[in-house]
mmCIF file of C-alpha atoms in Angstrom:
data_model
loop_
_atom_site.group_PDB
_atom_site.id
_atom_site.type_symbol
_atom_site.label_atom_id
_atom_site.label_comp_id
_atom_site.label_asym_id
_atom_site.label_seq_id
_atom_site.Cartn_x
_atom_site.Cartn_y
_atom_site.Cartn_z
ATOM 1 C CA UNK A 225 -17.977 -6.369 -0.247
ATOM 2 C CA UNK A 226 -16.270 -3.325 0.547
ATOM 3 C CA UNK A 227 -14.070 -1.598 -2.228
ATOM 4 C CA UNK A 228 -11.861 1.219 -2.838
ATOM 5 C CA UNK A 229 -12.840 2.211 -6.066
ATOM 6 C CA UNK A 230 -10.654 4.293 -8.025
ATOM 7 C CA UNK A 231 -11.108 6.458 -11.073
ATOM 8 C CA UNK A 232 -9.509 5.846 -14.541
ATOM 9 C CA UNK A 233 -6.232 6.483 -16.262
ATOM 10 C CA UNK A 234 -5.133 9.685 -17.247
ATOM 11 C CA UNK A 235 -2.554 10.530 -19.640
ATOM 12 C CA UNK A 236 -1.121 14.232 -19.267
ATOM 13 C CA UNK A 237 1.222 16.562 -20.244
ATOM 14 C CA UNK A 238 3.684 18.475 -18.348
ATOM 15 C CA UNK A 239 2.907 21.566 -16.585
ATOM 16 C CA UNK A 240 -1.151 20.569 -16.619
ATOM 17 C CA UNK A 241 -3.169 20.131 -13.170
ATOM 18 C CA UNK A 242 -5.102 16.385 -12.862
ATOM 19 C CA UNK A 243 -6.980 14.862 -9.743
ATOM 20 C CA UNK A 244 -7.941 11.340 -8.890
ATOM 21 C CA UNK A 245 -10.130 9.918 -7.316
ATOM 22 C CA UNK A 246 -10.693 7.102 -4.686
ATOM 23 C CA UNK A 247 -14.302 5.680 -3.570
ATOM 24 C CA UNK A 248 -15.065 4.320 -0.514
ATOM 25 C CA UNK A 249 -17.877 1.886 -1.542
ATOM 26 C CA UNK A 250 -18.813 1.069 2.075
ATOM 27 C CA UNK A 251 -20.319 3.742 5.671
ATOM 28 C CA UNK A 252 -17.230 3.529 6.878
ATOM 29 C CA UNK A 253 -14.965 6.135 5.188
ATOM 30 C CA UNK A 254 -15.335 8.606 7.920
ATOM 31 C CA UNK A 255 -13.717 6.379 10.212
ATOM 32 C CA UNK A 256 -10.307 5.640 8.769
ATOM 33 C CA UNK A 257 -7.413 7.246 7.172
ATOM 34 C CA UNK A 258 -7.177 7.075 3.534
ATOM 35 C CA UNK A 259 -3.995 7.239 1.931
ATOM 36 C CA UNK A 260 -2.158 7.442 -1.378
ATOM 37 C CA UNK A 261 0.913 5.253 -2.177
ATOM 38 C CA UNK A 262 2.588 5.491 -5.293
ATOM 39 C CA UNK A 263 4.574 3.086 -7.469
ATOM 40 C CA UNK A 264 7.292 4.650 -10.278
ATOM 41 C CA UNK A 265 7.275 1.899 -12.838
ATOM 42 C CA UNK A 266 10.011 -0.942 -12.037
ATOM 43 C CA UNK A 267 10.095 0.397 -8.253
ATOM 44 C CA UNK A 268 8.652 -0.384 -4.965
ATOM 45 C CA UNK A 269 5.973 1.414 -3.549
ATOM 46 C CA UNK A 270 6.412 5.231 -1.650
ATOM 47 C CA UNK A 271 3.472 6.310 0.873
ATOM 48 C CA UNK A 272 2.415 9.821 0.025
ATOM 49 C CA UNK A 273 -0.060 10.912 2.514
ATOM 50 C CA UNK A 274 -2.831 10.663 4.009
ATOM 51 C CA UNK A 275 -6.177 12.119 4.908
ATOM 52 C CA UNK A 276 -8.520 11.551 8.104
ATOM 53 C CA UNK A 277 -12.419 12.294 6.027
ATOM 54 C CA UNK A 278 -13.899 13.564 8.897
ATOM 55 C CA UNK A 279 -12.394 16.514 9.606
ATOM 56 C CA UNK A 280 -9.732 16.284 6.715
ATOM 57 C CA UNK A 281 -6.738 16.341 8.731
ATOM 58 C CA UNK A 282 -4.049 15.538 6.337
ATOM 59 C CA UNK A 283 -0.528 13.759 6.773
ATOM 60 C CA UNK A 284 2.024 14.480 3.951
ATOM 61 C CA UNK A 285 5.215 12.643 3.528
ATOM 62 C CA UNK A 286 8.187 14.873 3.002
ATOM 63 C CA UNK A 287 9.068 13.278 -0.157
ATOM 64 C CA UNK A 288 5.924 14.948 -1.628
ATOM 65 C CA UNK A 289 4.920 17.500 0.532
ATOM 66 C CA UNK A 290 4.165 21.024 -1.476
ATOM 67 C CA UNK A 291 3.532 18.804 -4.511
ATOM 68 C CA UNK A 292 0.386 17.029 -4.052
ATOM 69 C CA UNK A 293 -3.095 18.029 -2.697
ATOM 70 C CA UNK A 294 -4.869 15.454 -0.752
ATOM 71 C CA UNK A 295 -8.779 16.027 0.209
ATOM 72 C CA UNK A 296 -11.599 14.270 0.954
ATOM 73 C CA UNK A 297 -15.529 14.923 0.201
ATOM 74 C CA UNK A 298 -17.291 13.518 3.249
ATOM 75 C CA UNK A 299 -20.545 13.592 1.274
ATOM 76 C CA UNK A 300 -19.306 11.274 -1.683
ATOM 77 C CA UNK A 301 -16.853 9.060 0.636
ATOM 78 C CA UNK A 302 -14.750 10.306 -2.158
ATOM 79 C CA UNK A 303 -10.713 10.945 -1.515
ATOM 80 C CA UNK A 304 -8.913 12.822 -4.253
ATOM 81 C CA UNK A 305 -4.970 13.417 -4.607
ATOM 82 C CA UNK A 306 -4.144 16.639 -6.876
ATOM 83 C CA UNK A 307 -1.382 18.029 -9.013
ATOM 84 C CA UNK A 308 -1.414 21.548 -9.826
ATOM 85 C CA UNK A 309 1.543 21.455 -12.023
ATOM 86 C CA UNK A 310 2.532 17.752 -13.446
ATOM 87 C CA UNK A 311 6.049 16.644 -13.918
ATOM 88 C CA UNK A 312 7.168 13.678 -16.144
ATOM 89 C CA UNK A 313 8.722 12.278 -13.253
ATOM 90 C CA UNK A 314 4.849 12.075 -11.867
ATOM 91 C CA UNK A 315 3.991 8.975 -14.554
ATOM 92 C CA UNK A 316 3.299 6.224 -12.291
ATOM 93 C CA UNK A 317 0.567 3.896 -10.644
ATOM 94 C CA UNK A 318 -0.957 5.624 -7.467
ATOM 95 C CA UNK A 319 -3.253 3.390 -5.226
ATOM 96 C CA UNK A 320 -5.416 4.335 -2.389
ATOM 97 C CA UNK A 321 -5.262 2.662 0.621
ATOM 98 C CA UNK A 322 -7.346 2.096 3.732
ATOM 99 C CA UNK A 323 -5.376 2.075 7.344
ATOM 100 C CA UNK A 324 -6.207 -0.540 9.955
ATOM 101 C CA UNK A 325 -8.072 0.293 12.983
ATOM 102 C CA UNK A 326 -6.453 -1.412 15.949
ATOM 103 C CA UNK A 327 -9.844 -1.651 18.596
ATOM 104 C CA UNK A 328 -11.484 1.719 17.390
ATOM 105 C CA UNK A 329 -7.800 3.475 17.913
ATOM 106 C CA UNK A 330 -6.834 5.067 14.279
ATOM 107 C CA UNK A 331 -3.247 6.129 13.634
ATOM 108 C CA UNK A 332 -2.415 7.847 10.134
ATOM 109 C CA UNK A 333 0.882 5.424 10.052
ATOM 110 C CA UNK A 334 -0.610 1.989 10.089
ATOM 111 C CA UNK A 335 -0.959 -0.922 7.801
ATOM 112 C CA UNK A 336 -3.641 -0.660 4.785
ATOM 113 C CA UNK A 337 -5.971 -3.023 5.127
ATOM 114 C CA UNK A 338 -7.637 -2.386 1.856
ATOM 115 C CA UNK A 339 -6.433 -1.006 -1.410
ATOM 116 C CA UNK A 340 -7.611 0.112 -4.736
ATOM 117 C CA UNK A 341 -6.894 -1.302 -8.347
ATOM 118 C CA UNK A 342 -4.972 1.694 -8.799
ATOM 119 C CA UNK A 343 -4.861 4.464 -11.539
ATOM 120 C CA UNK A 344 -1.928 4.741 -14.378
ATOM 121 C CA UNK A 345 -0.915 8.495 -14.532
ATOM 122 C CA UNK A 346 1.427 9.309 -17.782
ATOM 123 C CA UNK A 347 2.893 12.207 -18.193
ATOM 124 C CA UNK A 348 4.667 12.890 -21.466
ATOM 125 C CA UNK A 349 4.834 15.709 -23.865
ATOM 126 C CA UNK B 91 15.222 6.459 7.453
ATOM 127 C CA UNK B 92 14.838 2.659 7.735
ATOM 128 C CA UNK B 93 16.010 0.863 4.519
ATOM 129 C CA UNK B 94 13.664 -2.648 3.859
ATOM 130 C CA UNK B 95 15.489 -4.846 1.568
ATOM 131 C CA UNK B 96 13.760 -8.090 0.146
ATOM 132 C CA UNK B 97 15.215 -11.058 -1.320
ATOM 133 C CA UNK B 98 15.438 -12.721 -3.137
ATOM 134 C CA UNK B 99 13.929 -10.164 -6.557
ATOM 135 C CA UNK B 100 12.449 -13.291 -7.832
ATOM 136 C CA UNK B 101 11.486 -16.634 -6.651
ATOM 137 C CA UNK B 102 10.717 -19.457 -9.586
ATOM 138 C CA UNK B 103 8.918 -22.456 -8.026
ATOM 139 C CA UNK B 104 5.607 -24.666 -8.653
ATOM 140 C CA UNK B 105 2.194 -25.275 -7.860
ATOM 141 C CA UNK B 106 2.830 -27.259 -3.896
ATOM 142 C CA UNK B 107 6.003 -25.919 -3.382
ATOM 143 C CA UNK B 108 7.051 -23.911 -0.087
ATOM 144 C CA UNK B 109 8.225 -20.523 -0.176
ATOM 145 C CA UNK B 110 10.277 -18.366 2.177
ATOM 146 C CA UNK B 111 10.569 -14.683 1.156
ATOM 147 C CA UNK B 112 12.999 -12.728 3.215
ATOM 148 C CA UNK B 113 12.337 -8.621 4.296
ATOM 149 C CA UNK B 114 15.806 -7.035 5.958
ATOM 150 C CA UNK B 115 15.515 -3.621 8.131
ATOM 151 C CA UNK B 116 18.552 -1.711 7.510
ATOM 152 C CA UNK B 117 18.121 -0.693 11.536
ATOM 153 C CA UNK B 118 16.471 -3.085 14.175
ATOM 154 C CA UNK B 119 12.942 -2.399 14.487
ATOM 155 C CA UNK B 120 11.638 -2.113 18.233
ATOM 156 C CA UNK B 121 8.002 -3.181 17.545
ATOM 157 C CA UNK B 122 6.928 -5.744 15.399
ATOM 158 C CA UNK B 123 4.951 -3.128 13.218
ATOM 159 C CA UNK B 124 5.480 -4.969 9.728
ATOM 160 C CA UNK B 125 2.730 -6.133 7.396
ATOM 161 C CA UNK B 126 3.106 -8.246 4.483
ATOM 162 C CA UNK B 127 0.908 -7.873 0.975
ATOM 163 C CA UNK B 128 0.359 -9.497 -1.649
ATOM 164 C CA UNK B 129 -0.416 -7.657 -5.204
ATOM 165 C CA UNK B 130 -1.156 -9.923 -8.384
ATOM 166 C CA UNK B 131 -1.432 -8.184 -11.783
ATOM 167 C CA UNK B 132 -4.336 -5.732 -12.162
ATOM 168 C CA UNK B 133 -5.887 -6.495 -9.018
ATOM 169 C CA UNK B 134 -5.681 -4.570 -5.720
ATOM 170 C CA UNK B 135 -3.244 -5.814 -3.556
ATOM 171 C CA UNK B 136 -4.252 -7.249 -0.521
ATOM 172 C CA UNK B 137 -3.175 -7.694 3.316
ATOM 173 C CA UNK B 138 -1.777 -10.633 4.227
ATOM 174 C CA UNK B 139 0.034 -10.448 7.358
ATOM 175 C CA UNK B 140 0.248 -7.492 9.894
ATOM 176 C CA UNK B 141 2.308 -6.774 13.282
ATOM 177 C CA UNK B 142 5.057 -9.300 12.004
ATOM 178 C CA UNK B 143 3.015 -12.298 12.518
ATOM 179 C CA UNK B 144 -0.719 -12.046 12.492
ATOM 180 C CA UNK B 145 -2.520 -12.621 9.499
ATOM 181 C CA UNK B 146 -5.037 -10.771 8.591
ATOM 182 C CA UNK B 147 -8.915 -11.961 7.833
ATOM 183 C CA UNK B 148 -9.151 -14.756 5.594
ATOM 184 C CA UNK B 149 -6.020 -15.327 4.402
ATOM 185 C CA UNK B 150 -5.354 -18.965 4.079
ATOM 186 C CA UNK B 151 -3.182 -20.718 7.426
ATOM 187 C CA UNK B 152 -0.559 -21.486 4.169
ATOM 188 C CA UNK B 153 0.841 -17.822 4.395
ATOM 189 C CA UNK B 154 2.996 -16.920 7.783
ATOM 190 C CA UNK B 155 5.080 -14.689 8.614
ATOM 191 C CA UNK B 156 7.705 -14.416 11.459
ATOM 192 C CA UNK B 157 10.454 -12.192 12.545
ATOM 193 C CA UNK B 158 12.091 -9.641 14.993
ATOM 194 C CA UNK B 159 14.637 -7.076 14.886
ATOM 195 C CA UNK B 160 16.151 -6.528 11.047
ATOM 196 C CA UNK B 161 14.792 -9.489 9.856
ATOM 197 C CA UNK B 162 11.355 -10.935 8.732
ATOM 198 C CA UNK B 163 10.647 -13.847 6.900
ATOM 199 C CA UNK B 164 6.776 -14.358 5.131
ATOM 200 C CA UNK B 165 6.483 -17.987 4.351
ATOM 201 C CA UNK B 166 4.329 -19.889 1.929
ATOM 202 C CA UNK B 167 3.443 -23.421 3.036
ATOM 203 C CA UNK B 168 2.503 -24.804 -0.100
ATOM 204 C CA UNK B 169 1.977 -22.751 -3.120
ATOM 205 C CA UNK B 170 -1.705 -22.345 -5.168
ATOM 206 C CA UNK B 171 -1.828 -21.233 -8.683
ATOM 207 C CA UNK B 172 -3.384 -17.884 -7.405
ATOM 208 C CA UNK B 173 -0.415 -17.658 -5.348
ATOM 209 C CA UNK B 174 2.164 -16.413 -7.748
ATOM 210 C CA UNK B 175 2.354 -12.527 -7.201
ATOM 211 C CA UNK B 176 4.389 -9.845 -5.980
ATOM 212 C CA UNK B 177 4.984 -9.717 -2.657
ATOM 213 C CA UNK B 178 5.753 -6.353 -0.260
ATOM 214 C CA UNK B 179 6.840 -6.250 3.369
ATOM 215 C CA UNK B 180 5.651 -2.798 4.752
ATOM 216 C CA UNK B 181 7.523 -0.977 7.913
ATOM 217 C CA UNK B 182 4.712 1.198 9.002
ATOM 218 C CA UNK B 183 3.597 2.979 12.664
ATOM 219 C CA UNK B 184 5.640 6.313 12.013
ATOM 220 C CA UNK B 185 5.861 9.215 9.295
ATOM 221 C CA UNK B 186 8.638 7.239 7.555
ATOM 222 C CA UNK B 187 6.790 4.370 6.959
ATOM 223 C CA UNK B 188 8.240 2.276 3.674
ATOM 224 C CA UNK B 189 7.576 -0.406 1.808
ATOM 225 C CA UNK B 190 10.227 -3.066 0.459
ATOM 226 C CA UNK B 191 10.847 -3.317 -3.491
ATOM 227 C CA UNK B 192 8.979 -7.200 -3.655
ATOM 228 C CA UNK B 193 9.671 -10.627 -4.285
ATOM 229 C CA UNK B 194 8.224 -11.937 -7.441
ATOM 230 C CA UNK B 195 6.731 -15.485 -7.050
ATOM 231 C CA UNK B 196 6.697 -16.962 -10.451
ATOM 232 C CA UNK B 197 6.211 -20.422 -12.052
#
């Protein structure tokens, strides 16, 4: 069974850099955008951005954009959002997620049709 | 930006009941291009229905969903234990893709 696997929680303070990761347990990670979505705790979920692996081609919501660093190491089907400078208002549950292919056509914006557990990132001084 | 509203916040039913979870576009949508997921507690969540009406592979012929315009409807036929969960209607096929806030299912 194909998985998303995602690396553990992370508990931060303000101002310090983190990355997380996002494993793509099956051969297929080349072929599909990856994206991050986050959830705020007590709120719905936000898309973030996303990444094509293959030639890393990356899609940034506006909400986020400047903020985050999304990449992608072909050789570890590994995708990784970043933080070089954390905010409190950055504690939340961030999931990667796996967009649809509709008949071998693959679109950044589509419906995730497999996610991750997640990872819990706190930020507090 | 398209608003998604969902209603109601929280549904309280039982094991065999039906379920009809409402998702409300704050503009019409011109393509059905809304998925439906469902995310129990420390699991991943998980696709249930895509392009308003399709559901996706292996999900029980108890979930449907249905819907044009502003407003979508996801409907449980009978509910399973393993059915009570948050559910999220998604707007996606554009840069401003968003999610609604869910509809708790809970005993």
């Amino acid at each position: 069974e194909v998985q998303l696997v995602q690396s553990g929680a992370e508990v931060k303070k303000p101002g310090e850099s983190l990355r997380i990761s996002c494993q793509d347990s099956g051969d297929s990670f080349t072929s599909h955008w990856i994206a991050w979505v986050r959830q705020v705790p007590g709120k719905g979920l936000e898309w973030m951005g996303s990444i094509w692996p293959r030639d890393s081609d990356t899609k940034y919501s506006p909400s986020f954009q400047g903020h985050i660093t999304i990449s992608a190491d072909k050789s570890t089907n590994t995708a990784h959002l970043q933080w070089s400078s954390l905010k409190a208002s950055d504690t939340a549950m961030y999931y990667c997620a796996r967009a649809a292919c509709l008949r071998s056509v693959c679109r950044p914006y589509w419906y995730f049709d497999l996610w991750g557990r997640g990872t819990l990132v706190t930020v507090s001084s | 930006e398209i608003v998604l509203t969902q209603s109601p916040g929280t549904l309280s039913l039982s094991p065999g009941d039906g379920a009809t979870l409402s998702c409300r576009a704050s503009q019409s949508v011109t393509s059905d291009l809304l998925a439906w997921y469902q995310h129990r507690p420390g699991q991943a969540p998980r696709l249930l229905v895509y392009g308003a009406s399709t559901r996706a592979t292996g999900i029980p012929g108890r979930f449907s969903g249905s819907g044009s315009g502003t407003d979508f409807t996801l409907t449980i036929s009978r509910l399973e234990p393993e059915d009570f969960a948050v559910y999220y209607c998604h707007l996606y096929g554009t840069s401003s893709q968003t999610f609604g806030r869910g509809t708790k299912v809970e005993i």
